[in-house]
JSON list of C-alpha atoms in Angstrom, two decimals:
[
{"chain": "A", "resi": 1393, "resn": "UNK", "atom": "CA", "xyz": [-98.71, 182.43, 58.03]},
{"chain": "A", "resi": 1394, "resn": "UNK", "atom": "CA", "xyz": [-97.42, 179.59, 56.81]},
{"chain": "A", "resi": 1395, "resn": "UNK", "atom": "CA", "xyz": [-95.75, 180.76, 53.32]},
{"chain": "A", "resi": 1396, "resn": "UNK", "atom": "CA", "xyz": [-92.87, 178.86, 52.09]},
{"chain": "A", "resi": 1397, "resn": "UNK", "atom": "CA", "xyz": [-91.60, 180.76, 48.69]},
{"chain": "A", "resi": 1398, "resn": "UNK", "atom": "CA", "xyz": [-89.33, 180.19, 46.09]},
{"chain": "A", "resi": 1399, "resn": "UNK", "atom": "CA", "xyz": [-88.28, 181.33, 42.82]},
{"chain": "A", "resi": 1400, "resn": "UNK", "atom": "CA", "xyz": [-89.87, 179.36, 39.99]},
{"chain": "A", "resi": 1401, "resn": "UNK", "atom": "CA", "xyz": [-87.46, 179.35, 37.46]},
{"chain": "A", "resi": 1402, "resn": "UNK", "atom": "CA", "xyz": [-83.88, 178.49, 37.29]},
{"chain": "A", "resi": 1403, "resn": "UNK", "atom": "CA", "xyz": [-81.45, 178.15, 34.09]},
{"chain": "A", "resi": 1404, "resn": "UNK", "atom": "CA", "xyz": [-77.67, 176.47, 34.27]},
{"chain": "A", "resi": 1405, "resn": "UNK", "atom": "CA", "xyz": [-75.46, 175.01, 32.00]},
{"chain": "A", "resi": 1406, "resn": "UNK", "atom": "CA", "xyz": [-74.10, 171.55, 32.38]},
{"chain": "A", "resi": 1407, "resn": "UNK", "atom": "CA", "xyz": [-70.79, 171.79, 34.61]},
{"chain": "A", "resi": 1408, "resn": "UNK", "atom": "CA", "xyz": [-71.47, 174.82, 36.64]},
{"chain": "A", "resi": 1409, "resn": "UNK", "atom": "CA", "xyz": [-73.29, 175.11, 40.14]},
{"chain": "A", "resi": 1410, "resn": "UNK", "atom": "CA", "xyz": [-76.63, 175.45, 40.89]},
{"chain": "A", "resi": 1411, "resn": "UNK", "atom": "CA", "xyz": [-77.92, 177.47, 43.62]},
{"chain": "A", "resi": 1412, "resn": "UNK", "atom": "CA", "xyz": [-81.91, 177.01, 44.73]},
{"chain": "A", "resi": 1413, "resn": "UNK", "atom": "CA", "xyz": [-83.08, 179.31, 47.37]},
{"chain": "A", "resi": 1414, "resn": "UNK", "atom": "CA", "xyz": [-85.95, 179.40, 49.75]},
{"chain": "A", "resi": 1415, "resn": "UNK", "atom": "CA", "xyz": [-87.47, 181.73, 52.59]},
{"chain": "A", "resi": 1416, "resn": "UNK", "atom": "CA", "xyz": [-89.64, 179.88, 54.86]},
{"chain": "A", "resi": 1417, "resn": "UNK", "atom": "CA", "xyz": [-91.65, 181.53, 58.18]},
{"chain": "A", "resi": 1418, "resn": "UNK", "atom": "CA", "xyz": [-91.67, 179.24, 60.90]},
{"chain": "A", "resi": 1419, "resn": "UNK", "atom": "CA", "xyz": [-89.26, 179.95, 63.19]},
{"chain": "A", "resi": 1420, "resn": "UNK", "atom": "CA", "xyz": [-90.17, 176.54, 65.37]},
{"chain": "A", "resi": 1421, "resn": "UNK", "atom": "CA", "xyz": [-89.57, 174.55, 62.15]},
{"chain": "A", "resi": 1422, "resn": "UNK", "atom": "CA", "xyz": [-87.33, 171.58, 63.55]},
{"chain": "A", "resi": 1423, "resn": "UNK", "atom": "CA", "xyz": [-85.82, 169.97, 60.07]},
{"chain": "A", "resi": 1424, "resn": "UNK", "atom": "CA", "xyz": [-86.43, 171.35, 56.46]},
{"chain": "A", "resi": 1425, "resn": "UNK", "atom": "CA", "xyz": [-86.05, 169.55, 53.70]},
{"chain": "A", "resi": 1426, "resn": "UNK", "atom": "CA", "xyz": [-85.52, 169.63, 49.98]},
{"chain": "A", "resi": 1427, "resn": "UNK", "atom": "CA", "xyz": [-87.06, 167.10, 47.50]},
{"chain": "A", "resi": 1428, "resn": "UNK", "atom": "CA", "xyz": [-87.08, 166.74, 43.34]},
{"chain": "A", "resi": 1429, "resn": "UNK", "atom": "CA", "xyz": [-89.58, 165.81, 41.53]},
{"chain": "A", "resi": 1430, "resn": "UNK", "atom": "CA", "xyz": [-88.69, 164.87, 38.04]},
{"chain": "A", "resi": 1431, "resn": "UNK", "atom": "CA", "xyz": [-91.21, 164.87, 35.17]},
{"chain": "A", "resi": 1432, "resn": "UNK", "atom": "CA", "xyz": [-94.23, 162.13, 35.71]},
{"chain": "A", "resi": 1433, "resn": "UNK", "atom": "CA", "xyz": [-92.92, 161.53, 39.22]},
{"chain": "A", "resi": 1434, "resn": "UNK", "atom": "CA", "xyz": [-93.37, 162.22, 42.61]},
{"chain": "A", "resi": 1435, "resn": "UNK", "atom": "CA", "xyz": [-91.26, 163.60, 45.13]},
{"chain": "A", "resi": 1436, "resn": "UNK", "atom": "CA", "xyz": [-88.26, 162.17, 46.24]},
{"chain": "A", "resi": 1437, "resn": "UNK", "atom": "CA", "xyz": [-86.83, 163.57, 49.03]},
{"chain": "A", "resi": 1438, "resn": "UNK", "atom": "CA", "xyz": [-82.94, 164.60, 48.69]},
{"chain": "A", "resi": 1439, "resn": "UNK", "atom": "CA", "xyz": [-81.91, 165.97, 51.91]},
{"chain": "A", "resi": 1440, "resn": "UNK", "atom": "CA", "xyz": [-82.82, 167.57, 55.25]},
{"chain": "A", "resi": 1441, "resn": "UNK", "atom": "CA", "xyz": [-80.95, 169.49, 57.81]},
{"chain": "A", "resi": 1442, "resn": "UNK", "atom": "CA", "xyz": [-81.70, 169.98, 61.42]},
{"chain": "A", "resi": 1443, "resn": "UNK", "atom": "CA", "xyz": [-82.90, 173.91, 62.34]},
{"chain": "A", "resi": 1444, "resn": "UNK", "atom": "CA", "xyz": [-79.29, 173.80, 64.82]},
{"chain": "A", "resi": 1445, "resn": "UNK", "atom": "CA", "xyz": [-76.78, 173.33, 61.88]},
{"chain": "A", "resi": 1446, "resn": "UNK", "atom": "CA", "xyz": [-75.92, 175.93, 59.56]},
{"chain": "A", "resi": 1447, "resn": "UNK", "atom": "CA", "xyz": [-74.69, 173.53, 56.75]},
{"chain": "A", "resi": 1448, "resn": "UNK", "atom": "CA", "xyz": [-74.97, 170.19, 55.51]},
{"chain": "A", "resi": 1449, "resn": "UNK", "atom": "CA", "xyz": [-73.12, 167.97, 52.77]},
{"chain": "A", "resi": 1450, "resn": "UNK", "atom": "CA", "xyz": [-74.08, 165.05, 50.66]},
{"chain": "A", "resi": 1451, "resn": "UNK", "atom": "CA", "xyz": [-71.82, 164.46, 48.05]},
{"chain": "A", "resi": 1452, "resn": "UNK", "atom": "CA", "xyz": [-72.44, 167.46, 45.19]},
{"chain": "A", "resi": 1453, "resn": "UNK", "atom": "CA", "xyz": [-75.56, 168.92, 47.32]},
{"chain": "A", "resi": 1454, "resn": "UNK", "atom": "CA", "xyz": [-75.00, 171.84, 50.31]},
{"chain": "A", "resi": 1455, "resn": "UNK", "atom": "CA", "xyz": [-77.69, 172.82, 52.32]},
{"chain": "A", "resi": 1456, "resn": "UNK", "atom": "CA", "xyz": [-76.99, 176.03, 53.53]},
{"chain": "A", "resi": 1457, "resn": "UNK", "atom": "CA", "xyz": [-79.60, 177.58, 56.40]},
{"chain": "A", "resi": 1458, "resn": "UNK", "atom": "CA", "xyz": [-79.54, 180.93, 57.59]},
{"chain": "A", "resi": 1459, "resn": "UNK", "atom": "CA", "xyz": [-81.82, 180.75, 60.73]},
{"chain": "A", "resi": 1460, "resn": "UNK", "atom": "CA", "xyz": [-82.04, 184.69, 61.20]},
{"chain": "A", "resi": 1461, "resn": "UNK", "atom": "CA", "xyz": [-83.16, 185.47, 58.13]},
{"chain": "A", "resi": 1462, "resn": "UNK", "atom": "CA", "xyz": [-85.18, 182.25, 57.76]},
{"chain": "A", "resi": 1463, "resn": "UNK", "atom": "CA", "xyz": [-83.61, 181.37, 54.41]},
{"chain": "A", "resi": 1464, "resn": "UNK", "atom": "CA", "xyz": [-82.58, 177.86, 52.64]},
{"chain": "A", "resi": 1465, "resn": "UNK", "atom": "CA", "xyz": [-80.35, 176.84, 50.02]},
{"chain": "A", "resi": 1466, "resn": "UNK", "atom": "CA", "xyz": [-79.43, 174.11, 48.25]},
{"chain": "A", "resi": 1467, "resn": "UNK", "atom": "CA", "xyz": [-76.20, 174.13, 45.88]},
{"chain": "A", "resi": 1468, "resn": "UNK", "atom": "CA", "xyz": [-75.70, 171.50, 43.32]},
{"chain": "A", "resi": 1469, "resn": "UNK", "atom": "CA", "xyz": [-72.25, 171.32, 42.15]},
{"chain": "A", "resi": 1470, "resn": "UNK", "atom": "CA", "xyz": [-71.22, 170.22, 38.40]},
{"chain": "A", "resi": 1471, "resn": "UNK", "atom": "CA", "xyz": [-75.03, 170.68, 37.13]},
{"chain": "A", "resi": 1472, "resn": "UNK", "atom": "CA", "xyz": [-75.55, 167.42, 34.99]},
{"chain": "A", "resi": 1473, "resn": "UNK", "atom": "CA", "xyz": [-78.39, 167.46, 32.98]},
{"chain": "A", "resi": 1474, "resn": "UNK", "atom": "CA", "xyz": [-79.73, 164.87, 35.34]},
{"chain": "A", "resi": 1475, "resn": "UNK", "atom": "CA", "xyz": [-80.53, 167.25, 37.47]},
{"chain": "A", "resi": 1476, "resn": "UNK", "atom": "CA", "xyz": [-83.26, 169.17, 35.46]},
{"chain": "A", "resi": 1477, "resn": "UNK", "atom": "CA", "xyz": [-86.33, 168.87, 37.73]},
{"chain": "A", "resi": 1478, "resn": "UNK", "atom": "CA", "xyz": [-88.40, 170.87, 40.25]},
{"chain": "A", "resi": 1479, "resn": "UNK", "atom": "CA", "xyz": [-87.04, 171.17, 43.54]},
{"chain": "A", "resi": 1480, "resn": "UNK", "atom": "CA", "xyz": [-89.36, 171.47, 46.12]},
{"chain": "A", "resi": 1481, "resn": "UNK", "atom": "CA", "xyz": [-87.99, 173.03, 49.74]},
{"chain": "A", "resi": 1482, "resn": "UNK", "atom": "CA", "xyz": [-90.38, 172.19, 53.14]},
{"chain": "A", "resi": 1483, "resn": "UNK", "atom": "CA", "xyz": [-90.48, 173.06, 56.42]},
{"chain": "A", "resi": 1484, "resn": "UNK", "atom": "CA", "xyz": [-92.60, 171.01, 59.28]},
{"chain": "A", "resi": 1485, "resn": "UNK", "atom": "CA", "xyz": [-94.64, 172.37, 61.81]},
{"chain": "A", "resi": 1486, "resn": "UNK", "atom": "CA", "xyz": [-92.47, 171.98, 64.88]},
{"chain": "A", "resi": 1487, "resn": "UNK", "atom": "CA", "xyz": [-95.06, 169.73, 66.34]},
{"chain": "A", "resi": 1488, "resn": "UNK", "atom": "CA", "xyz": [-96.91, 167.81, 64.04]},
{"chain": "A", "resi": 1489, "resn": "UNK", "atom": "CA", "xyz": [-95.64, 165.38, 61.31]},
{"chain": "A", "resi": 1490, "resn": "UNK", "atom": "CA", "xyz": [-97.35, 167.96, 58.17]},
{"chain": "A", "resi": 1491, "resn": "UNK", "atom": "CA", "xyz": [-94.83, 169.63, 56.13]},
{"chain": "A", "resi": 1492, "resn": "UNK", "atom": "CA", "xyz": [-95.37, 172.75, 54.40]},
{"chain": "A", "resi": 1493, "resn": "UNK", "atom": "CA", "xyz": [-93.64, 172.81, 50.98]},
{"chain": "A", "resi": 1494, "resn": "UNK", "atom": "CA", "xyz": [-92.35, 175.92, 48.73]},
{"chain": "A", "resi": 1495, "resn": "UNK", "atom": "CA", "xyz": [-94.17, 176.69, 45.40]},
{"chain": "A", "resi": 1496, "resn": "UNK", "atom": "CA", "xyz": [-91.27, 174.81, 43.51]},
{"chain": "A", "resi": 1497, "resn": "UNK", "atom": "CA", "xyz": [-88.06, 176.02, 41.54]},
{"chain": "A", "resi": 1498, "resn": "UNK", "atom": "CA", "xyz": [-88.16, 174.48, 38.12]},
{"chain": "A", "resi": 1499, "resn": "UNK", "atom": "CA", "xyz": [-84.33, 173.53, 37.01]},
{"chain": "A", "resi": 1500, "resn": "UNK", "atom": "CA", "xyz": [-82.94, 173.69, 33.51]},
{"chain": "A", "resi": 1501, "resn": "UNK", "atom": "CA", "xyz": [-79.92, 172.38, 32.75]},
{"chain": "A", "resi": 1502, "resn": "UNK", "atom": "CA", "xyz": [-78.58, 173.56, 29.46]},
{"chain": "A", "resi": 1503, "resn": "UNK", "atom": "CA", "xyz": [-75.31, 171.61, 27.41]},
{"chain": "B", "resi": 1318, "resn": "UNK", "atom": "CA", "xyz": [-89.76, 148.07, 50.46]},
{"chain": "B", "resi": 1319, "resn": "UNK", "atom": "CA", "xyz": [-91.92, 148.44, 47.52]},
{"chain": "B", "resi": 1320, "resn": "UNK", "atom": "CA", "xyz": [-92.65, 152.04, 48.41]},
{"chain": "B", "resi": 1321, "resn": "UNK", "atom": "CA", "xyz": [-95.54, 154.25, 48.66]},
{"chain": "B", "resi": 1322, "resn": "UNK", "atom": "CA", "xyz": [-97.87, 152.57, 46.14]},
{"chain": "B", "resi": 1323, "resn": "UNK", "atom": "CA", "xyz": [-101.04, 154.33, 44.50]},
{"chain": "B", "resi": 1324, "resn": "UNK", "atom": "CA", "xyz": [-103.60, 153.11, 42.21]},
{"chain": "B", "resi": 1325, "resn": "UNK", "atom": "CA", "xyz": [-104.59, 153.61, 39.42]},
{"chain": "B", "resi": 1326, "resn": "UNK", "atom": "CA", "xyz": [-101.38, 155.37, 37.50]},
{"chain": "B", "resi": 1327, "resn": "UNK", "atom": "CA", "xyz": [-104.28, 157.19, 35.36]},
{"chain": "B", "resi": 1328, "resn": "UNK", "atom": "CA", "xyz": [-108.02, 157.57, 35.21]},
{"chain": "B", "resi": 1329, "resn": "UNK", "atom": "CA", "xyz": [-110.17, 159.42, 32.72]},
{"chain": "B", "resi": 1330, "resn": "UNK", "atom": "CA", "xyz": [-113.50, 159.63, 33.62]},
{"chain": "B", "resi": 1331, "resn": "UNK", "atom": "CA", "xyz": [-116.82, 161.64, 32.90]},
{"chain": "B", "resi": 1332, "resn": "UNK", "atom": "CA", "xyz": [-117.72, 164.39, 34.80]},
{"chain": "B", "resi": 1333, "resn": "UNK", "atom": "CA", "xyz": [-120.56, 163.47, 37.62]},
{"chain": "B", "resi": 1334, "resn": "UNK", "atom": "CA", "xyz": [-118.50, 159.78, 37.99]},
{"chain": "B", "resi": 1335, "resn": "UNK", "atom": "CA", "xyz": [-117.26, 158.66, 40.99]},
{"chain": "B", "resi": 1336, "resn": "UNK", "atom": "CA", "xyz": [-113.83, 158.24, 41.58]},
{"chain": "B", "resi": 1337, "resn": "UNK", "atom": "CA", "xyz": [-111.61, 156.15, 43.74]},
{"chain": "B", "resi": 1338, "resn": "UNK", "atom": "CA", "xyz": [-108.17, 156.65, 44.18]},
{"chain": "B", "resi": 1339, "resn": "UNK", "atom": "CA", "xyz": [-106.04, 154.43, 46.55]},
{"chain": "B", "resi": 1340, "resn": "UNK", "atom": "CA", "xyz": [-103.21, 153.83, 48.39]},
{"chain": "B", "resi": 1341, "resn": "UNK", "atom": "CA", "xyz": [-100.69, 151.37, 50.55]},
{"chain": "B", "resi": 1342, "resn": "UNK", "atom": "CA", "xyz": [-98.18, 153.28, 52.42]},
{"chain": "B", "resi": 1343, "resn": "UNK", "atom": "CA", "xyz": [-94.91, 152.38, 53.60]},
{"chain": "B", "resi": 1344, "resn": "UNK", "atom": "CA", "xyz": [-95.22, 149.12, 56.14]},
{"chain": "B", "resi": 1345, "resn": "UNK", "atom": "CA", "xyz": [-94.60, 151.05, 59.44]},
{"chain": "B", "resi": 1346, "resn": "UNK", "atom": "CA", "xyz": [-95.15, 154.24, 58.50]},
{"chain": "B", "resi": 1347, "resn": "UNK", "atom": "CA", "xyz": [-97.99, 156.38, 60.72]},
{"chain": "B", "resi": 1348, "resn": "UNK", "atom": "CA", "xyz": [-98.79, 158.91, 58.97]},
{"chain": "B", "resi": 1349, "resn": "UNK", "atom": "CA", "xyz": [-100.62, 159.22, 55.59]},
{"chain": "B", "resi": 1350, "resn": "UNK", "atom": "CA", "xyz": [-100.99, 162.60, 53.39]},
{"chain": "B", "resi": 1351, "resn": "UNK", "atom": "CA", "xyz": [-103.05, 163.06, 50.28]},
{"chain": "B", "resi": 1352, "resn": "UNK", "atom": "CA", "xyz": [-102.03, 165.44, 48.12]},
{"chain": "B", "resi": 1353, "resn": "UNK", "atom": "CA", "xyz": [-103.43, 167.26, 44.92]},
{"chain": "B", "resi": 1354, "resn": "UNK", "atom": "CA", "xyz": [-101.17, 168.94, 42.40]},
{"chain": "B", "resi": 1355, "resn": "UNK", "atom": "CA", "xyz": [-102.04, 171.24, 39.82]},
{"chain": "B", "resi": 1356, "resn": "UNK", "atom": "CA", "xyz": [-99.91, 173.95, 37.47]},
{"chain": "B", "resi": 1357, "resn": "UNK", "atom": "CA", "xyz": [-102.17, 176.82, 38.59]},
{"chain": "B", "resi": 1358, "resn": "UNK", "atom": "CA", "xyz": [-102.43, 175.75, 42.34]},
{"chain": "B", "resi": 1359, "resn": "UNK", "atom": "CA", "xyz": [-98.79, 174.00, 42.50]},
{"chain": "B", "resi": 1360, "resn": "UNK", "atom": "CA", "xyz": [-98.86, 171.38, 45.42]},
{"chain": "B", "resi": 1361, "resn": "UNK", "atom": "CA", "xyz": [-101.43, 171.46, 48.22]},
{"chain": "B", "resi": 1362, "resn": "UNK", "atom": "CA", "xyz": [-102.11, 169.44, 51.30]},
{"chain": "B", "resi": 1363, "resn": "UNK", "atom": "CA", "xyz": [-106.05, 168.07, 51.15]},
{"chain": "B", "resi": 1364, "resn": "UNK", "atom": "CA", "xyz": [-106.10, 165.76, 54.43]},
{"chain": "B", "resi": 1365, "resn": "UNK", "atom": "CA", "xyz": [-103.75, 163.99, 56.83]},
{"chain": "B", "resi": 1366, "resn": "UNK", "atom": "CA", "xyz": [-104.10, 161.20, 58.96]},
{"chain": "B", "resi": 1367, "resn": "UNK", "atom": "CA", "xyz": [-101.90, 159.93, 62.19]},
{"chain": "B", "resi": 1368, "resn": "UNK", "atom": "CA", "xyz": [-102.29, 156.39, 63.07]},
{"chain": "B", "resi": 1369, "resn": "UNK", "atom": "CA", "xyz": [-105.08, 155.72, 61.05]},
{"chain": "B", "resi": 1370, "resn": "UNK", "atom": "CA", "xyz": [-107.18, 158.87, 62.53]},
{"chain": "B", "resi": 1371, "resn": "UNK", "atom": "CA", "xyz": [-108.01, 161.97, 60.37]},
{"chain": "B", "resi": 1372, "resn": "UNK", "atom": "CA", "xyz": [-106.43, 165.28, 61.76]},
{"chain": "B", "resi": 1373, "resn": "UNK", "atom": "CA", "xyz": [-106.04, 167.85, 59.51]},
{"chain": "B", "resi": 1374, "resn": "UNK", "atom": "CA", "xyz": [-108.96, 167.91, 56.74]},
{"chain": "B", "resi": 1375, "resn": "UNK", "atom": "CA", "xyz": [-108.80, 171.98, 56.25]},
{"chain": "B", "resi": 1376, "resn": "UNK", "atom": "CA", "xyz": [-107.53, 171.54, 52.21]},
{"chain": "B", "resi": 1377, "resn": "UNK", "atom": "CA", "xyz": [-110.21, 169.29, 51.39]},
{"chain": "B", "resi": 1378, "resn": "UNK", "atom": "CA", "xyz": [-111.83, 171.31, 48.49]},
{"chain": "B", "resi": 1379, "resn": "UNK", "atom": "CA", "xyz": [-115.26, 170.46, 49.45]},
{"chain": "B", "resi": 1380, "resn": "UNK", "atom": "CA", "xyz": [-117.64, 167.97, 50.34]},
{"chain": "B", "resi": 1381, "resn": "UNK", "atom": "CA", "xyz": [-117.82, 166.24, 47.15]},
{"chain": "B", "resi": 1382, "resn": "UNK", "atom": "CA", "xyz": [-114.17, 164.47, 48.33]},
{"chain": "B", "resi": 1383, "resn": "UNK", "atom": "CA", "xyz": [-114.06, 162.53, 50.95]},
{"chain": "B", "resi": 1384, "resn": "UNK", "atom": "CA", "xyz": [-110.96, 160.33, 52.57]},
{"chain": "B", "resi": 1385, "resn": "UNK", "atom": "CA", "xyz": [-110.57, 157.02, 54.23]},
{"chain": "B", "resi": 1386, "resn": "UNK", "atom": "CA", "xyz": [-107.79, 155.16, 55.88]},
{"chain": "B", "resi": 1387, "resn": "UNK", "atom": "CA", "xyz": [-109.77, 151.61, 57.09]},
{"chain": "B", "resi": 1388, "resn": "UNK", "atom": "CA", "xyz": [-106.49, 150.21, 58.42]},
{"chain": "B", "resi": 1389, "resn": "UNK", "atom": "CA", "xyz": [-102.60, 151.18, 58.73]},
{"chain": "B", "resi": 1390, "resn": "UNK", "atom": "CA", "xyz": [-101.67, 149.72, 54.77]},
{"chain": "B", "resi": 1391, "resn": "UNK", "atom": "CA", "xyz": [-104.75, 151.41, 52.73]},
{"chain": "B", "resi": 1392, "resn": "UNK", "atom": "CA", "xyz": [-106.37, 154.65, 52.34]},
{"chain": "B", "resi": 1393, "resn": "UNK", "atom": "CA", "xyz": [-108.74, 155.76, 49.39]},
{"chain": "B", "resi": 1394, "resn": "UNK", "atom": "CA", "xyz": [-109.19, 159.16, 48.43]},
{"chain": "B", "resi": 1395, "resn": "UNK", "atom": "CA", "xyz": [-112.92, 159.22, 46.95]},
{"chain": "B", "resi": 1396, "resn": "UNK", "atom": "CA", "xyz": [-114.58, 162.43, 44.72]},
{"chain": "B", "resi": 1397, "resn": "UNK", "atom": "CA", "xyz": [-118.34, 162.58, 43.86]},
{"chain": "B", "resi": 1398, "resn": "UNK", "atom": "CA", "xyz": [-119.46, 163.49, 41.88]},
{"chain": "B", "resi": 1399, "resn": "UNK", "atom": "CA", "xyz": [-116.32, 164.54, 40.26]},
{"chain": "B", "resi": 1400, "resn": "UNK", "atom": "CA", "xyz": [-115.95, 167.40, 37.56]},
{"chain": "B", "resi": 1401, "resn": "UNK", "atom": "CA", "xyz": [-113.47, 168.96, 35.26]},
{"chain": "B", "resi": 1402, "resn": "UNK", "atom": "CA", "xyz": [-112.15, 171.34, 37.50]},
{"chain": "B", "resi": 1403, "resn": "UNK", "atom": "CA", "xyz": [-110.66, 167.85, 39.84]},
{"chain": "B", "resi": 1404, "resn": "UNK", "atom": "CA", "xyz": [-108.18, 167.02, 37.52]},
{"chain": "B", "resi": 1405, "resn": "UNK", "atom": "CA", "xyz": [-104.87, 166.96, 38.52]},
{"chain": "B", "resi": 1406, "resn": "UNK", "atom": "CA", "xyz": [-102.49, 164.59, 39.61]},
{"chain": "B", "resi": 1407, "resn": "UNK", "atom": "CA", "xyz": [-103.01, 163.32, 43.28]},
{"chain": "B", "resi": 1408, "resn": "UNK", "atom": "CA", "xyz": [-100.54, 162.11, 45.29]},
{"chain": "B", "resi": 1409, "resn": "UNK", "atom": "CA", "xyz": [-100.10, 160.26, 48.90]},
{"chain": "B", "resi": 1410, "resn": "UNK", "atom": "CA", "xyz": [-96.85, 160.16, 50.81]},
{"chain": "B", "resi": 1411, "resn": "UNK", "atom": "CA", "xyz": [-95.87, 158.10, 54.23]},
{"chain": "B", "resi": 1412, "resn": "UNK", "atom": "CA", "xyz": [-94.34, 159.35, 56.84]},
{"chain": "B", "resi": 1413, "resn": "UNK", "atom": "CA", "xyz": [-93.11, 157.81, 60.24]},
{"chain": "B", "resi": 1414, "resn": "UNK", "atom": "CA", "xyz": [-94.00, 160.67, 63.15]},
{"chain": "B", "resi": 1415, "resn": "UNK", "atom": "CA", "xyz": [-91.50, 159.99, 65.71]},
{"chain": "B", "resi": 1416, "resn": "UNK", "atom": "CA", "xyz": [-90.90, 162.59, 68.59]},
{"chain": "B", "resi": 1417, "resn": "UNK", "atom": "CA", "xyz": [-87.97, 164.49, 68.37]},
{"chain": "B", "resi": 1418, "resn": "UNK", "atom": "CA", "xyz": [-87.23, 163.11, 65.39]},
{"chain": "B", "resi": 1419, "resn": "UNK", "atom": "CA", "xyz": [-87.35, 164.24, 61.21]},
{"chain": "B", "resi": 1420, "resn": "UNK", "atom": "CA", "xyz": [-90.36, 163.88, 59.50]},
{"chain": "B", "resi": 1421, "resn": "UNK", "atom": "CA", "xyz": [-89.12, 163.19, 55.97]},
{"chain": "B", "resi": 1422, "resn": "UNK", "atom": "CA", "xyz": [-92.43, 162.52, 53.87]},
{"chain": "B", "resi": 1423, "resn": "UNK", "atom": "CA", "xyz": [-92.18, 159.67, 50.86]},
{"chain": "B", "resi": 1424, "resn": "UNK", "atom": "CA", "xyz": [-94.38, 160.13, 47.92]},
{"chain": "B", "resi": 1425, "resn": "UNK", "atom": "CA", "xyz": [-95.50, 157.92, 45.59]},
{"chain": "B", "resi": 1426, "resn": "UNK", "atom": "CA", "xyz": [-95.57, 157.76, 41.87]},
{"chain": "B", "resi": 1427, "resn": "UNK", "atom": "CA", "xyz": [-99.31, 159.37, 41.59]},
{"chain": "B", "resi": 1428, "resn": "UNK", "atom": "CA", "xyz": [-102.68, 159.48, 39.79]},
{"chain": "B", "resi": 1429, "resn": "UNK", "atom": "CA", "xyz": [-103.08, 161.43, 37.26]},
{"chain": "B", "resi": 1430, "resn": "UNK", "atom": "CA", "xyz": [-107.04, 162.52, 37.09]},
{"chain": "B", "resi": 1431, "resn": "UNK", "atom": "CA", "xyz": [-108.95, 163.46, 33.90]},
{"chain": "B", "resi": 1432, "resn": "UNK", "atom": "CA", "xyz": [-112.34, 164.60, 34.03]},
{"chain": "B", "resi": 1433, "resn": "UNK", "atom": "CA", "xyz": [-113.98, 165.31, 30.86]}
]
């Protein structure tokens, strides 16, 4: 199938790192990809990183992907309360320009 | 670029109405996705299109919705009749399809639907 899950709920406080994670299925996935979506918005997409690498960075985000086991993560480092959104991970279909997204991880950032 | 642009931002309607939702892509962009979002349901795919062409229609809900894409800057997402159970807040996103490339998807800012 084609089930991308997540867990729904995260809480941090302001200053420390955040750590989404995401297990996806399709092994011929070629990029995956994390967006945000913040309240009354749509998706804006944050990062992606190629199925070949193991890590990416973009300023406070890492993208860590673990190929074997077919899991994602994304780290945010120093939290800011900014950063309270849902964060959405996706995987396309290797052949086809659809993207399957997770069910979401809702952020809180706490001061 | 302005962006993916939908229209209109919000729509309350009666149940049995028709409604139209629309969109303008990304200038370039060949691929078009409608979306419908929901708290129960979270985020699902309802159609695609590729160059103007419908290929993936499976998350449609039913016939009462139907989806258009006349030319490569517009697409309308139509329901009716509609009914209470529609409302959510639909989204399309633009994509360009490139072989061998990503296929980073960018949403716009959504309609939210209210049928009463």
């Amino acid at each position: 199938g084609e089930d991308v899950e997540q867990s729904l709920f995260l809480s941090v406080r302001e200053g420390d790192s955040s750590v989404i994670n995401c297990t996806y299925t399709d092994s011929s996935s070629t990029y995956l990809y994390w967006y945000k979506q913040e309240p009354g918005a749509g998706l804006q997409l944050l990062t992606y990183i190629f199925s070949n690498m193991d890590m990416k960075q973009d300023q406070r985000l890492t993208v860590l992907l673990n190929k074997k086991d077919k899991h994602l993560s994304l780290r945010i480092a120093d939290t800011q309360t900014g950063d309270s959104a849902i964060y959405f991970c996706a995987e396309d279909t290797g052949t086809a320009s659809k993207l399957t997204f997770g069910t979401g991880t809702r952020l809180q950032v706490t001061l | 670029d302005a962006g993916v642009i939908q229209s209109p931002r919000h729509e309350v309607t009666e149940m049995g109405q028709e409604v139209t939702l629309r969109c303008k892509p990304i200038s370039g962009h060949n691929s078009l996705f409608w979306y419908r979002q929901t708290m129960m349901r979270g985020l699902e795919l309802l159609i695609y299109f590729n160059n103007n062409v419908p290929i993936d229609d499976s998350g449609m809900p039913e016939d009462r919705f139907s989806a258009k894409m006349p030319n490569a800057s517009f697409s309308t997402l139509k329901i009716q009749p509609s009914e209470p159970r529609d409302s959510a807040v639909y989204f399309c996103a633009s994509s360009l399809a490139r072989t061998s490339s990503s296929y980073e998807q960018y949403f716009g800012p959504g309609t939210r639907l209210t049928v009463t």
